[in-house]
């Protein structure tokens, strides 16, 4: 556990600690659907072969969620390597942050378990 003054400081600390891919979870014109995005599992990637997308092969994954009212700050979104949106049906376009985190983490773990087989 570590307290930091701001999200920007937390991201700076994460970046300085090594290879980490930052995924912002927000509905924007740059966001990719969670169902279409493949997030590399750091435990299954190798460091000997460069990735075809020039992504670090041994990157850890950090997810950035905003609150229900204003989402993730635009300056923080600019720091993210990728932006993810959760597909929604109907009139709403946002979820409670705890629900959103559960859906995103579940999907990432589902993808990783499929690659292990």
Short mmCIF file of C-alpha atoms in Angstrom, two decimals:
data_model
loop_
_atom_site.label_atom_id
_atom_site.label_comp_id
_atom_site.label_asym_id
_atom_site.label_seq_id
_atom_site.Cartn_x
_atom_site.Cartn_y
_atom_site.Cartn_z
CA UNK A 1 0.00 0.00 0.00
CA UNK A 2 1.24 3.43 -0.93
CA UNK A 3 -0.49 6.81 -0.86
CA UNK A 4 0.26 9.25 -3.68
CA UNK A 5 -0.94 12.81 -4.06
CA UNK A 6 -2.52 12.35 -7.48
CA UNK A 7 -3.22 9.87 -10.26
CA UNK A 8 -0.52 11.58 -12.34
CA UNK A 9 2.02 10.89 -9.56
CA UNK A 10 0.89 7.26 -9.38
CA UNK A 11 1.36 6.83 -13.14
CA UNK A 12 4.81 8.40 -12.93
CA UNK A 13 5.74 5.95 -10.17
CA UNK A 14 4.43 3.02 -12.21
CA UNK A 15 6.38 4.06 -15.31
CA UNK A 16 9.59 4.56 -13.34
CA UNK A 17 9.31 1.06 -11.86
CA UNK A 18 9.74 -0.73 -15.17
CA UNK A 19 7.68 -1.83 -18.13
CA UNK A 20 4.01 -1.28 -17.50
CA UNK A 21 1.16 -0.88 -19.97
CA UNK A 22 -1.45 1.64 -18.85
CA UNK A 23 -5.02 0.92 -19.89
CA UNK A 24 -7.56 3.66 -19.28
CA UNK A 25 -11.15 2.50 -19.03
CA UNK A 26 -13.31 5.24 -20.51
CA UNK A 27 -15.73 5.74 -23.39
CA UNK A 28 -13.97 7.97 -25.93
CA UNK A 29 -13.53 8.12 -29.69
CA UNK A 30 -10.09 6.48 -29.19
CA UNK A 31 -11.36 3.61 -27.05
CA UNK A 32 -11.39 0.03 -28.25
CA UNK A 33 -14.14 -2.32 -27.20
CA UNK A 34 -13.10 -4.61 -24.37
CA UNK A 35 -14.31 -7.55 -26.47
CA UNK A 36 -11.94 -6.62 -29.33
CA UNK A 37 -8.86 -5.88 -27.26
CA UNK A 38 -6.21 -8.47 -26.48
CA UNK A 39 -4.22 -7.62 -23.37
CA UNK A 40 -0.90 -9.51 -23.10
CA UNK A 41 -0.44 -11.70 -20.04
CA UNK A 42 2.89 -10.71 -18.47
CA UNK A 43 3.36 -14.26 -17.14
CA UNK A 44 3.13 -15.83 -20.60
CA UNK A 45 5.16 -13.41 -22.71
CA UNK A 46 8.83 -13.80 -23.43
CA UNK A 47 11.55 -11.20 -23.35
CA UNK A 48 13.65 -12.76 -26.11
CA UNK A 49 11.43 -12.04 -29.11
CA UNK A 50 10.32 -8.48 -29.85
CA UNK A 51 6.60 -7.99 -30.20
CA UNK A 52 5.31 -7.24 -33.68
CA UNK A 53 3.50 -4.22 -32.24
CA UNK A 54 6.62 -2.88 -30.48
CA UNK A 55 4.96 -3.36 -27.09
CA UNK A 56 7.19 -4.37 -24.20
CA UNK A 57 6.97 -8.18 -23.95
CA UNK A 58 7.24 -8.32 -20.19
CA UNK A 59 4.93 -5.43 -19.39
CA UNK A 60 2.78 -5.43 -16.33
CA UNK A 61 -0.81 -4.26 -16.72
CA UNK A 62 -2.28 -1.25 -14.92
CA UNK A 63 -5.96 -0.37 -15.26
CA UNK A 64 -7.13 3.19 -14.66
CA UNK A 65 -10.79 3.70 -13.80
CA UNK A 66 -12.57 7.00 -13.25
CA UNK A 67 -15.52 7.80 -11.08
CA UNK A 68 -19.11 7.57 -12.24
CA UNK A 69 -19.65 11.32 -12.64
CA UNK A 70 -16.63 12.60 -14.58
CA UNK A 71 -14.66 9.49 -15.55
CA UNK A 72 -10.91 9.57 -16.12
CA UNK A 73 -9.35 13.03 -16.47
CA UNK A 74 -8.37 13.94 -20.06
CA UNK A 75 -4.71 14.52 -19.07
CA UNK A 76 -4.56 11.02 -17.57
CA UNK A 77 -6.14 9.50 -20.69
CA UNK A 78 -3.29 11.02 -22.72
CA UNK A 79 -0.80 9.10 -20.57
CA UNK A 80 -2.50 5.76 -21.25
CA UNK A 81 -1.09 3.33 -23.80
CA UNK A 82 -4.57 2.09 -24.72
CA UNK A 83 -8.13 3.06 -23.93
CA UNK A 84 -10.82 0.48 -23.28
CA UNK A 85 -14.59 0.84 -23.33
CA UNK A 86 -17.12 -1.64 -22.03
CA UNK A 87 -19.83 -2.23 -24.64
CA UNK A 88 -23.26 -1.21 -23.36
CA UNK A 89 -26.75 -1.79 -24.67
CA UNK A 90 -29.68 0.55 -24.11
CA UNK A 91 -29.69 4.18 -23.08
CA UNK A 92 -26.98 4.20 -20.40
CA UNK A 93 -23.35 4.63 -21.38
CA UNK A 94 -21.65 4.14 -18.03
CA UNK A 95 -21.44 1.64 -15.20
CA UNK A 96 -20.78 2.00 -11.51
CA UNK A 97 -16.97 1.91 -11.19
CA UNK A 98 -16.98 -1.27 -9.07
CA UNK A 99 -19.17 -3.04 -11.63
CA UNK A 100 -17.01 -1.77 -14.48
CA UNK A 101 -13.82 -2.95 -12.79
CA UNK A 102 -15.35 -6.38 -12.20
CA UNK A 103 -16.33 -6.74 -15.87
CA UNK A 104 -12.94 -5.56 -17.19
CA UNK A 105 -10.86 -7.69 -14.83
CA UNK A 106 -13.05 -10.74 -15.46
CA UNK A 107 -12.61 -10.37 -19.25
CA UNK A 108 -8.84 -9.95 -18.99
CA UNK A 109 -8.54 -13.04 -16.79
CA UNK A 110 -10.84 -14.96 -19.15
CA UNK A 111 -8.61 -14.07 -22.11
CA UNK A 112 -5.47 -15.04 -20.21
CA UNK A 113 -6.94 -18.40 -19.17
CA UNK A 114 -7.81 -19.18 -22.79
CA UNK A 115 -4.22 -18.53 -23.89
CA UNK A 116 -2.86 -20.89 -21.24
CA UNK A 117 -4.72 -23.86 -22.76
#
